XYZ file of N, CA, C and O in Angstrom:
364
model
N 0.842 -1.169 0.000
C 0.000 0.000 0.000
C 0.889 1.235 0.000
O 1.984 1.224 0.530
N 0.383 2.314 -0.603
C 1.134 3.568 -0.602
C 0.432 4.581 0.294
O -0.785 4.679 0.306
N 1.223 5.340 1.034
C 0.700 6.398 1.896
C 0.427 7.639 1.050
O 0.749 7.684 -0.141
N -0.151 8.668 1.674
C -0.411 9.926 0.961
C 0.865 10.518 0.384
O 0.849 11.190 -0.635
N 1.989 10.276 1.085
C 3.284 10.809 0.640
C 3.895 9.975 -0.479
O 4.958 10.319 -0.985
N 3.251 8.856 -0.824
C 3.773 7.991 -1.873
C 4.709 6.911 -1.369
O 5.241 6.136 -2.160
N 4.932 6.869 -0.051
C 5.793 5.828 0.516
C 5.034 4.505 0.570
O 3.837 4.470 0.840
N 5.734 3.405 0.317
C 5.106 2.095 0.438
C 5.192 1.623 1.874
O 6.185 1.853 2.565
N 4.130 0.962 2.334
C 4.091 0.418 3.683
C 3.412 -0.948 3.628
O 2.522 -1.168 2.815
N 3.852 -1.882 4.484
C 3.265 -3.225 4.449
C 1.795 -3.223 4.863
O 1.384 -2.470 5.742
N 1.029 -4.089 4.208
C -0.388 -4.256 4.507
C -0.717 -5.726 4.353
O -0.164 -6.401 3.492
N -1.612 -6.222 5.197
C -2.039 -7.608 5.042
C -3.508 -7.755 5.405
O -4.047 -6.970 6.189
N -4.145 -8.731 4.781
C -5.497 -9.096 5.183
C -5.306 -9.920 6.459
O -4.661 -10.962 6.447
N -5.833 -9.410 7.581
C -5.553 -10.030 8.873
C -6.687 -10.897 9.388
O -6.530 -11.579 10.405
N -7.841 -10.891 8.698
C -8.940 -11.787 9.082
C -9.957 -11.813 7.947
O -10.195 -10.798 7.301
N -10.523 -12.996 7.715
C -11.589 -13.156 6.736
C -12.646 -14.070 7.333
O -12.330 -15.132 7.858
N -13.892 -13.639 7.256
C -15.033 -14.471 7.610
C -15.881 -14.502 6.333
O -16.587 -13.530 6.045
N -15.793 -15.585 5.534
C -16.469 -15.627 4.239
C -17.944 -15.219 4.325
O -18.682 -15.691 5.178
N -18.323 -14.304 3.435
C -19.699 -13.837 3.370
C -20.097 -12.861 4.460
O -21.218 -12.374 4.479
N -19.191 -12.564 5.382
C -19.535 -11.680 6.489
C -18.562 -10.523 6.665
O -18.968 -9.373 6.764
N -17.270 -10.814 6.709
C -16.331 -9.759 7.082
C -14.934 -10.011 6.530
O -14.555 -11.140 6.231
N -14.183 -8.915 6.419
C -12.750 -9.011 6.202
C -12.096 -7.854 6.939
O -12.719 -6.844 7.233
N -10.850 -8.056 7.272
C -10.107 -7.067 8.052
C -8.725 -6.931 7.442
O -8.096 -7.927 7.094
N -8.273 -5.693 7.286
C -6.909 -5.485 6.819
C -6.155 -4.625 7.816
O -6.740 -3.826 8.535
N -4.864 -4.848 7.864
C -3.991 -4.118 8.776
C -2.836 -3.530 7.986
O -2.206 -4.222 7.190
N -2.599 -2.249 8.202
C -1.485 -1.536 7.575
C -0.474 -1.252 8.678
O -0.837 -0.760 9.747
N 0.779 -1.555 8.396
C 1.831 -1.409 9.402
C 2.684 -0.175 9.125
O 3.148 0.033 8.002
N 2.857 0.632 10.155
C 3.684 1.830 10.092
C 4.776 1.713 11.141
O 4.698 0.876 12.047
N 5.761 2.582 11.045
C 6.793 2.627 12.071
C 6.144 3.097 13.373
O 5.662 4.221 13.445
N 6.051 2.231 14.360
C 5.494 2.614 15.652
C 4.015 2.345 15.827
O 3.427 2.742 16.829
N 3.387 1.665 14.863
C 1.973 1.372 15.052
C 1.332 0.736 13.837
O 1.998 0.430 12.843
N 0.035 0.537 13.941
C -0.711 -0.071 12.844
C -2.133 0.493 12.797
O -2.665 0.963 13.795
N -2.715 0.421 11.608
C -4.104 0.802 11.386
C -4.836 -0.465 10.959
O -4.451 -1.103 9.980
N -5.862 -0.833 11.705
C -6.666 -2.003 11.369
C -8.074 -1.539 11.032
O -8.670 -0.763 11.778
N -8.579 -2.001 9.887
C -9.933 -1.656 9.450
C -10.699 -2.958 9.223
O -10.243 -3.827 8.487
N -11.835 -3.088 9.885
C -12.698 -4.266 9.747
C -13.970 -3.857 9.014
O -14.609 -2.870 9.365
N -14.319 -4.630 7.998
C -15.502 -4.398 7.170
C -16.460 -5.554 7.423
O -16.076 -6.707 7.271
N -17.700 -5.256 7.795
C -18.673 -6.308 8.092
C -19.991 -6.038 7.379
O -20.419 -4.895 7.264
N -20.643 -7.119 6.944
C -21.968 -7.052 6.339
C -22.878 -7.993 7.118
O -22.550 -9.164 7.304
N -24.021 -7.474 7.575
C -24.975 -8.275 8.342
C -26.328 -8.220 7.643
O -26.826 -7.138 7.344
N -26.924 -9.399 7.372
C -28.265 -9.440 6.790
C -29.241 -8.859 7.800
O -29.159 -9.140 8.993
N -30.157 -8.019 7.297
C -31.098 -7.361 8.199
C -32.355 -6.938 7.442
O -32.277 -6.155 6.501
N -33.495 -7.470 7.812
C -34.791 -7.064 7.257
C -34.798 -6.956 5.732
O -35.163 -5.927 5.171
N -34.382 -8.009 5.059
C -34.407 -8.012 3.602
C -33.290 -7.214 2.962
O -33.249 -7.057 1.749
N -32.394 -6.697 3.731
C -31.267 -5.925 3.211
C -30.008 -6.261 3.978
O -29.866 -7.352 4.512
N -29.130 -5.325 4.054
C -27.876 -5.514 4.780
C -27.534 -4.273 5.578
O -27.852 -3.151 5.182
N -26.894 -4.504 6.697
C -26.335 -3.416 7.500
C -24.825 -3.567 7.376
O -24.266 -4.618 7.642
N -24.163 -2.520 6.927
C -22.715 -2.553 6.747
C -22.047 -1.735 7.832
O -22.520 -0.659 8.185
N -20.970 -2.279 8.340
C -20.223 -1.587 9.397
C -18.750 -1.550 9.023
O -18.225 -2.474 8.418
N -18.118 -0.478 9.420
C -16.692 -0.302 9.224
C -16.125 0.152 10.554
O -16.610 1.133 11.128
N -15.142 -0.569 11.057
C -14.506 -0.224 12.332
C -13.017 -0.039 12.079
O -12.407 -0.856 11.396
N -12.453 1.027 12.614
C -11.032 1.288 12.439
C -10.385 1.561 13.788
O -10.999 2.169 14.665
N -9.155 1.089 13.934
C -8.410 1.379 15.160
C -6.939 1.566 14.820
O -6.416 0.955 13.893
N -6.320 2.442 15.574
C -4.893 2.709 15.444
C -4.252 2.258 16.752
O -4.666 2.694 17.827
N -3.268 1.382 16.637
C -2.620 0.822 17.815
C -1.108 0.989 17.728
O -0.567 1.177 16.649
N -0.459 0.881 18.876
C 0.994 0.904 18.925
C 1.518 2.062 19.744
O 0.767 2.956 20.142
N 2.822 2.055 19.996
C 3.421 3.082 20.853
C 3.332 4.497 20.284
O 3.373 5.465 21.035
N 3.200 4.626 18.982
C 3.081 5.957 18.365
C 1.661 6.199 17.855
O 1.445 6.964 16.918
N 0.664 5.570 18.484
C -0.709 5.652 17.981
C -1.240 7.094 17.945
O -1.923 7.471 16.993
N -0.935 7.892 18.953
C -1.426 9.276 18.955
C -0.801 10.079 17.818
O -1.484 10.849 17.142
N 0.483 9.886 17.597
C 1.181 10.570 16.507
C 0.616 10.117 15.153
O 0.391 10.937 14.252
N 0.383 8.813 15.011
C -0.180 8.288 13.767
C -1.587 8.815 13.530
O -1.945 9.175 12.411
N -2.403 8.859 14.580
C -3.773 9.372 14.450
C -3.760 10.820 13.967
O -4.556 11.213 13.110
N -2.845 11.607 14.496
C -2.728 13.002 14.080
C -2.302 13.089 12.615
O -2.827 13.902 11.854
N -1.368 12.243 12.219
C -0.889 12.246 10.832
C -1.963 11.766 9.860
O -1.916 12.089 8.674
N -2.937 11.006 10.364
C -3.996 10.465 9.507
C -5.261 11.319 9.547
O -6.352 10.831 9.266
N -5.117 12.575 9.867
C -6.277 13.471 9.860
C -6.972 13.367 8.512
O -6.322 13.318 7.474
N -8.288 13.277 8.532
C -9.050 13.114 7.294
C -9.313 11.663 6.944
O -9.930 11.368 5.927
N -8.869 10.751 7.799
C -9.081 9.322 7.560
C -10.574 8.997 7.449
O -10.966 8.111 6.703
N -11.400 9.764 8.143
C -12.844 9.528 8.105
C -13.375 9.597 6.677
O -14.233 8.806 6.281
N -12.857 10.530 5.882
C -13.299 10.669 4.494
C -12.899 9.443 3.667
O -13.669 8.962 2.833
N -11.696 8.947 3.902
C -11.232 7.753 3.197
C -12.093 6.559 3.581
O -12.510 5.780 2.723
N -12.395 6.434 4.874
C -13.219 5.320 5.333
C -14.647 5.430 4.805
O -15.264 4.420 4.468
N -15.180 6.646 4.697
C -16.520 6.829 4.138
C -16.552 6.367 2.687
O -17.501 5.707 2.249
N -15.511 6.674 1.939
C -15.412 6.231 0.550
C -15.284 4.711 0.493
O -15.888 4.054 -0.359
N -14.517 4.149 1.401
C -14.348 2.705 1.500
C -15.694 2.039 1.781
O -16.057 1.034 1.158
N -16.460 2.604 2.698
C -17.771 2.063 3.035
C -18.725 2.156 1.841
O -19.469 1.220 1.553
N -18.692 3.255 1.112
C -19.545 3.407 -0.070
C -19.215 2.336 -1.112
O -20.117 1.765 -1.738
N -17.948 2.029 -1.274
C -17.543 0.970 -2.193
C -18.031 -0.393 -1.733
O -18.452 -1.225 -2.542
N -18.003 -0.620 -0.430
C -18.491 -1.880 0.124
C -19.999 -2.002 -0.067
O -20.505 -3.068 -0.420
N -20.723 -0.911 0.120
C -22.174 -0.906 -0.104
C -22.464 -1.294 -1.560
O -23.314 -2.149 -1.835
N -21.753 -0.697 -2.496
C -21.967 -0.995 -3.914
C -21.680 -2.464 -4.211
O -22.426 -3.121 -4.938
N -20.627 -3.008 -3.634
C -20.278 -4.416 -3.833
C -21.376 -5.337 -3.304
O -21.819 -6.253 -3.992
N -21.855 -5.072 -2.096
C -22.898 -5.904 -1.493
C -24.186 -5.801 -2.299
O -24.847 -6.820 -2.557
N -24.534 -4.614 -2.754
C -25.755 -4.450 -3.549
C -25.651 -5.203 -4.870
O -26.626 -5.812 -5.321
N -24.471 -5.188 -5.510
C -24.277 -5.950 -6.748
C -24.429 -7.441 -6.492
O -25.058 -8.157 -7.258
N -23.842 -7.905 -5.395
C -23.923 -9.326 -5.040
C -25.364 -9.737 -4.789
O -25.800 -10.798 -5.207
N -26.112 -8.900 -4.080
C -27.505 -9.229 -3.763
C -28.366 -9.232 -5.014
O -29.260 -10.055 -5.153
N -28.137 -8.318 -5.930
C -28.959 -8.261 -7.134
C -28.636 -9.412 -8.081
O -29.456 -9.772 -8.910
N -27.457 -10.007 -7.947
C -27.069 -11.137 -8.792
C -27.752 -12.429 -8.346
O -27.805 -13.394 -9.100
N -28.304 -12.436 -7.137
C -28.927 -13.668 -6.620
C -30.386 -13.615 -6.754
O -31.244 -13.149 -6.850
């Protein structure tokens, strides 16, 4: 994965629950960002959730450097909504 500055940083899919969730973790010097994406069937549709956490000894510094992350996550969630809707309409 590339950061806003264009630097490459390691990333891995850290959990998969087929048909329900996936989680990825990005590793930085002094911490990590973990984002979990979940889809739950609900009343003929789906409820989508996105959870993010920053961990590690430099977590406060990383959180400050990631100002605006909410916008990126909102875009990520919109993409997940589109994917789930395509999957549902295919069935």
